[in-house]
mmCIF file of C-alpha atoms in Angstrom:
data_model
loop_
_atom_site.group_PDB
_atom_site.id
_atom_site.type_symbol
_atom_site.label_atom_id
_atom_site.label_comp_id
_atom_site.label_asym_id
_atom_site.label_seq_id
_atom_site.Cartn_x
_atom_site.Cartn_y
_atom_site.Cartn_z
ATOM 1 C CA MET H 4 139.137 130.186 129.401
ATOM 2 C CA SER H 5 137.380 133.460 128.720
ATOM 3 C CA PHE H 6 134.587 135.487 130.221
ATOM 4 C CA LEU H 7 132.851 138.816 129.915
ATOM 5 C CA ILE H 8 132.964 141.055 132.956
ATOM 6 C CA ARG H 9 131.394 144.448 133.548
ATOM 7 C CA ARG H 10 132.241 146.793 136.386
ATOM 8 C CA ASN H 11 128.891 148.377 137.250
ATOM 9 C CA SER H 12 130.070 150.869 139.887
ATOM 10 C CA THR H 13 133.004 151.716 142.138
ATOM 11 C CA ALA H 14 131.188 150.292 145.177
ATOM 12 C CA GLY H 15 132.586 147.494 147.270
ATOM 13 C CA ASP H 16 134.749 146.579 150.223
ATOM 14 C CA PHE H 17 138.495 146.010 149.919
ATOM 15 C CA GLY H 18 138.783 148.277 146.889
ATOM 16 C CA GLY H 19 135.799 146.768 145.083
ATOM 17 C CA PHE H 20 137.531 143.790 143.502
ATOM 18 C CA GLY H 21 135.800 141.541 140.995
ATOM 19 C CA GLY H 22 136.739 138.607 138.827
ATOM 20 C CA ILE H 23 137.134 134.845 138.823
ATOM 21 C CA TYR H 24 139.606 132.776 140.754
ATOM 22 C CA LEU H 25 140.957 129.355 139.983
ATOM 23 C CA ASP H 26 140.988 127.377 143.223
ATOM 24 C CA GLY H 27 143.970 125.058 143.228
ATOM 25 C CA THR H 28 145.323 122.485 145.650
ATOM 26 C CA GLU H 29 148.520 124.572 146.049
ATOM 27 C CA ASN H 30 147.544 128.206 145.385
ATOM 28 C CA ASP H 31 144.706 130.238 143.850
ATOM 29 C CA LEU H 32 144.910 132.544 140.820
ATOM 30 C CA PHE H 33 142.669 135.627 140.635
ATOM 31 C CA ILE H 34 141.753 137.037 137.207
ATOM 32 C CA GLY H 35 140.030 140.423 137.131
ATOM 33 C CA LYS H 36 140.108 143.811 138.824
ATOM 34 C CA PRO H 37 141.959 143.495 142.144
ATOM 35 C CA GLY H 38 141.232 145.647 145.175
ATOM 36 C CA ALA H 39 144.637 147.339 145.058
ATOM 37 C CA SER H 40 144.366 148.483 141.435
ATOM 38 C CA ASN H 41 141.949 149.792 138.801
ATOM 39 C CA VAL H 42 143.346 147.729 135.926
ATOM 40 C CA TRP H 43 142.613 144.188 134.745
ATOM 41 C CA SER H 44 145.212 141.950 136.355
ATOM 42 C CA LEU H 45 146.377 138.534 137.486
ATOM 43 C CA GLU H 46 147.342 137.978 141.115
ATOM 44 C CA ASN H 47 147.457 135.434 143.899
ATOM 45 C CA ARG H 48 143.989 135.348 145.450
ATOM 46 C CA GLY H 49 143.996 137.615 148.479
ATOM 47 C CA GLY H 50 146.793 139.808 147.119
ATOM 48 C CA GLY H 51 150.433 139.382 146.326
ATOM 49 C CA GLY H 52 152.155 138.559 143.084
ATOM 50 C CA LEU H 53 150.222 141.275 141.250
ATOM 51 C CA ALA H 54 150.752 141.366 137.469
ATOM 52 C CA GLN H 55 148.906 144.327 135.926
ATOM 53 C CA SER H 56 147.779 145.037 132.383
ATOM 54 C CA ASN H 57 147.553 148.550 130.949
ATOM 55 C CA TYR H 58 143.765 148.293 130.584
ATOM 56 C CA THR H 59 141.554 150.169 133.052
ATOM 57 C CA ALA H 60 138.498 148.445 134.520
ATOM 58 C CA THR H 61 136.117 151.211 133.445
ATOM 59 C CA VAL H 62 132.695 151.510 135.085
ATOM 60 C CA GLY H 63 129.917 150.615 132.626
ATOM 61 C CA GLN H 64 132.198 148.920 130.091
ATOM 62 C CA THR H 65 131.988 145.190 129.335
ATOM 63 C CA THR H 66 135.387 143.563 128.821
ATOM 64 C CA ARG H 67 136.357 140.115 127.549
ATOM 65 C CA LEU H 68 139.183 138.554 129.560
ATOM 66 C CA VAL H 69 140.925 135.548 128.007
ATOM 67 C CA LEU H 70 143.288 133.420 130.102
ATOM 68 C CA ARG H 71 145.785 131.000 128.597
ATOM 69 C CA ILE H 72 147.399 128.503 130.966
ATOM 70 C CA GLN H 73 150.589 126.689 130.089
ATOM 71 C CA VAL H 74 151.297 123.888 132.554
ATOM 72 C CA GLN H 75 154.943 123.652 133.577
ATOM 73 C CA ASN H 76 156.894 121.735 136.228
ATOM 74 C CA ALA H 77 157.358 124.274 139.036
ATOM 75 C CA ALA H 78 154.846 126.994 138.184
ATOM 76 C CA GLU H 79 152.230 127.525 135.497
ATOM 77 C CA ALA H 80 152.612 130.285 132.916
ATOM 78 C CA PHE H 81 149.485 132.445 132.745
ATOM 79 C CA ALA H 82 148.791 134.867 129.897
ATOM 80 C CA LEU H 83 145.894 137.322 130.123
ATOM 81 C CA TYR H 84 144.477 138.968 127.013
ATOM 82 C CA VAL H 85 142.187 141.957 127.559
ATOM 83 C CA ASP H 86 139.556 142.470 124.842
ATOM 84 C CA PRO H 87 141.389 140.648 122.051
ATOM 85 C CA SER H 88 140.097 141.848 118.689
ATOM 86 C CA THR H 89 140.380 138.575 116.786
ATOM 87 C CA GLU H 90 139.964 134.848 117.235
ATOM 88 C CA GLN H 91 143.702 134.492 116.569
ATOM 89 C CA GLU H 92 145.889 134.571 119.654
ATOM 90 C CA PRO H 93 147.792 137.891 119.718
ATOM 91 C CA VAL H 94 151.588 137.704 119.645
ATOM 92 C CA SER H 95 151.871 139.300 123.097
ATOM 93 C CA PRO H 96 149.423 139.011 125.991
ATOM 94 C CA SER H 97 148.230 142.043 127.943
ATOM 95 C CA VAL H 98 149.993 140.622 131.017
ATOM 96 C CA ARG H 99 151.935 137.487 132.044
ATOM 97 C CA LYS H 100 152.318 135.748 135.393
ATOM 98 C CA VAL H 101 154.819 132.917 135.844
ATOM 99 C CA ASP H 102 155.410 132.791 139.608
ATOM 100 C CA LEU H 103 152.456 130.691 140.779
ATOM 101 C CA ASN H 104 151.814 126.957 141.003
ATOM 102 C CA ILE H 105 148.115 126.248 141.478
ATOM 103 C CA GLY H 106 148.570 122.480 141.613
ATOM 104 C CA GLN H 107 145.395 120.686 140.609
ATOM 105 C CA LEU H 108 142.390 122.830 139.764
ATOM 106 C CA THR H 109 139.519 122.061 142.143
ATOM 107 C CA ASP H 110 137.026 124.906 141.593
ATOM 108 C CA ILE H 111 136.340 127.992 139.518
ATOM 109 C CA VAL H 112 134.783 130.768 141.603
ATOM 110 C CA LEU H 113 133.066 134.052 140.725
ATOM 111 C CA TYR H 114 134.701 136.302 143.306
ATOM 112 C CA THR H 115 133.764 139.890 144.113
ATOM 113 C CA SER H 116 133.325 142.411 146.880
ATOM 114 C CA GLY H 117 132.117 144.971 144.360
ATOM 115 C CA ASP H 118 129.421 145.511 141.791
ATOM 116 C CA PHE H 119 130.308 143.323 138.786
ATOM 117 C CA SER H 120 128.337 141.365 136.184
ATOM 118 C CA TYR H 121 129.583 138.213 134.439
ATOM 119 C CA ASP H 122 128.574 136.521 131.185
ATOM 120 C CA GLU H 123 129.744 133.978 128.590
ATOM 121 C CA ILE H 124 132.174 131.984 130.714
ATOM 122 C CA ARG H 125 133.884 129.653 128.232
ATOM 123 C CA PHE H 126 136.436 126.863 128.459
ATOM 124 C CA GLY H 127 138.337 125.372 125.571
ATOM 125 C CA ASP H 128 141.649 124.013 124.386
ATOM 126 C CA THR H 129 142.300 126.677 121.735
ATOM 127 C CA PHE H 130 142.212 130.462 121.745
ATOM 128 C CA ALA H 131 139.560 130.491 119.005
ATOM 129 C CA SER H 132 137.281 128.117 120.935
ATOM 130 C CA VAL H 133 136.891 130.626 123.779
ATOM 131 C CA THR H 134 136.751 133.810 121.697
ATOM 132 C CA ALA H 135 134.639 132.772 118.698
ATOM 133 C CA VAL H 136 131.534 134.750 117.858
ATOM 134 C CA PRO H 137 128.462 133.064 116.346
ATOM 135 C CA GLU H 138 128.869 132.518 112.617
ATOM 136 C CA PRO H 139 126.716 134.705 110.356
ATOM 137 C CA SER H 140 125.312 131.535 108.773
ATOM 138 C CA ALA H 141 123.710 130.588 112.104
ATOM 139 C CA LEU H 142 122.099 134.025 112.334
ATOM 140 C CA ALA H 143 120.960 133.810 108.708
ATOM 141 C CA LEU H 144 119.430 130.377 109.322
ATOM 142 C CA ALA H 145 117.502 131.717 112.312
ATOM 143 C CA LEU H 146 116.282 134.686 110.256
ATOM 144 C CA VAL H 147 115.125 132.418 107.394
ATOM 145 C CA SER H 148 113.304 130.171 109.887
ATOM 146 C CA MET H 149 111.512 133.116 111.483
ATOM 147 C CA THR H 150 110.537 134.492 108.047
ATOM 148 C CA GLY H 151 109.178 131.075 107.053
ATOM 149 C CA LEU H 152 107.099 130.826 110.223
ATOM 150 C CA SER H 153 105.708 134.320 109.650
ATOM 151 C CA CYS H 154 104.669 133.407 106.086
ATOM 152 C CA VAL H 155 102.945 130.211 107.244
ATOM 153 C CA ALA H 156 101.060 132.123 109.939
ATOM 154 C CA ALA H 157 99.969 134.801 107.433
ATOM 155 C CA PHE H 158 98.845 132.143 104.911
ATOM 156 C CA ARG H 159 96.801 130.334 107.563
ATOM 157 C CA ARG H 160 95.060 133.564 108.583
ATOM 158 C CA LYS H 161 94.083 134.282 104.964
ATOM 159 C CA SER H 162 92.888 130.749 104.196
ATOM 160 C CA LEU H 163 90.625 130.323 107.219
ATOM 161 C CA PRO H 164 86.912 130.648 106.354
ATOM 162 C CA ARG H 165 85.369 133.916 107.365
ATOM 163 C CA THR H 166 82.052 133.937 109.150
ATOM 164 C CA ALA H 167 79.304 135.876 107.467
ATOM 165 C CA LYS H 168 77.888 138.825 109.293
ATOM 166 C CA LYS H 169 74.203 138.543 110.015
ATOM 167 C CA GLU H 170 72.343 141.700 109.364
ATOM 168 C CA SER H 171 69.697 142.652 111.798
ATOM 169 C CA THR H 172 66.206 142.527 110.375
ATOM 170 C CA ALA H 173 64.514 143.935 113.417
ATOM 171 C CA ARG H 174 62.616 147.130 112.860
ATOM 172 C CA VAL H 175 62.261 149.879 115.312
ATOM 173 C CA ASP H 176 59.197 152.076 114.945
#
């Protein structure tokens, strides 16, 4: 899963936390900026089990957070990547958390007491499927389509018959 998150200000109760939590039948995992810290982190929802990255949640900066979940017997292994630069999974995550069993996932919740914006929430079964950017060919196709429509509109304007102006023949003495 991945999402874009932007910390808009330092406002908010309980340290101005903001992120997404995975609501499980056993426990809940919070992904984002916790109230007790100013860095992007993983923690048990409500505090505890804090695993911090080295990346500050800077006001006014949009950040892509990518979460990889590896299901295991006793506890899941969570890997958080902060602003990965490629569609290839980096060798090391920004932070790991391996001490939490969420059980079955029941809900995904946008969770904040602060001033945060969210965008592009993605789910997929590969790293590339949640970090991919639109291919240039799609942008090029859209540009060609818009150019074609503009040409058709211009052609239609030129080929429409023009009405002749009637000159006034009235005389004023």
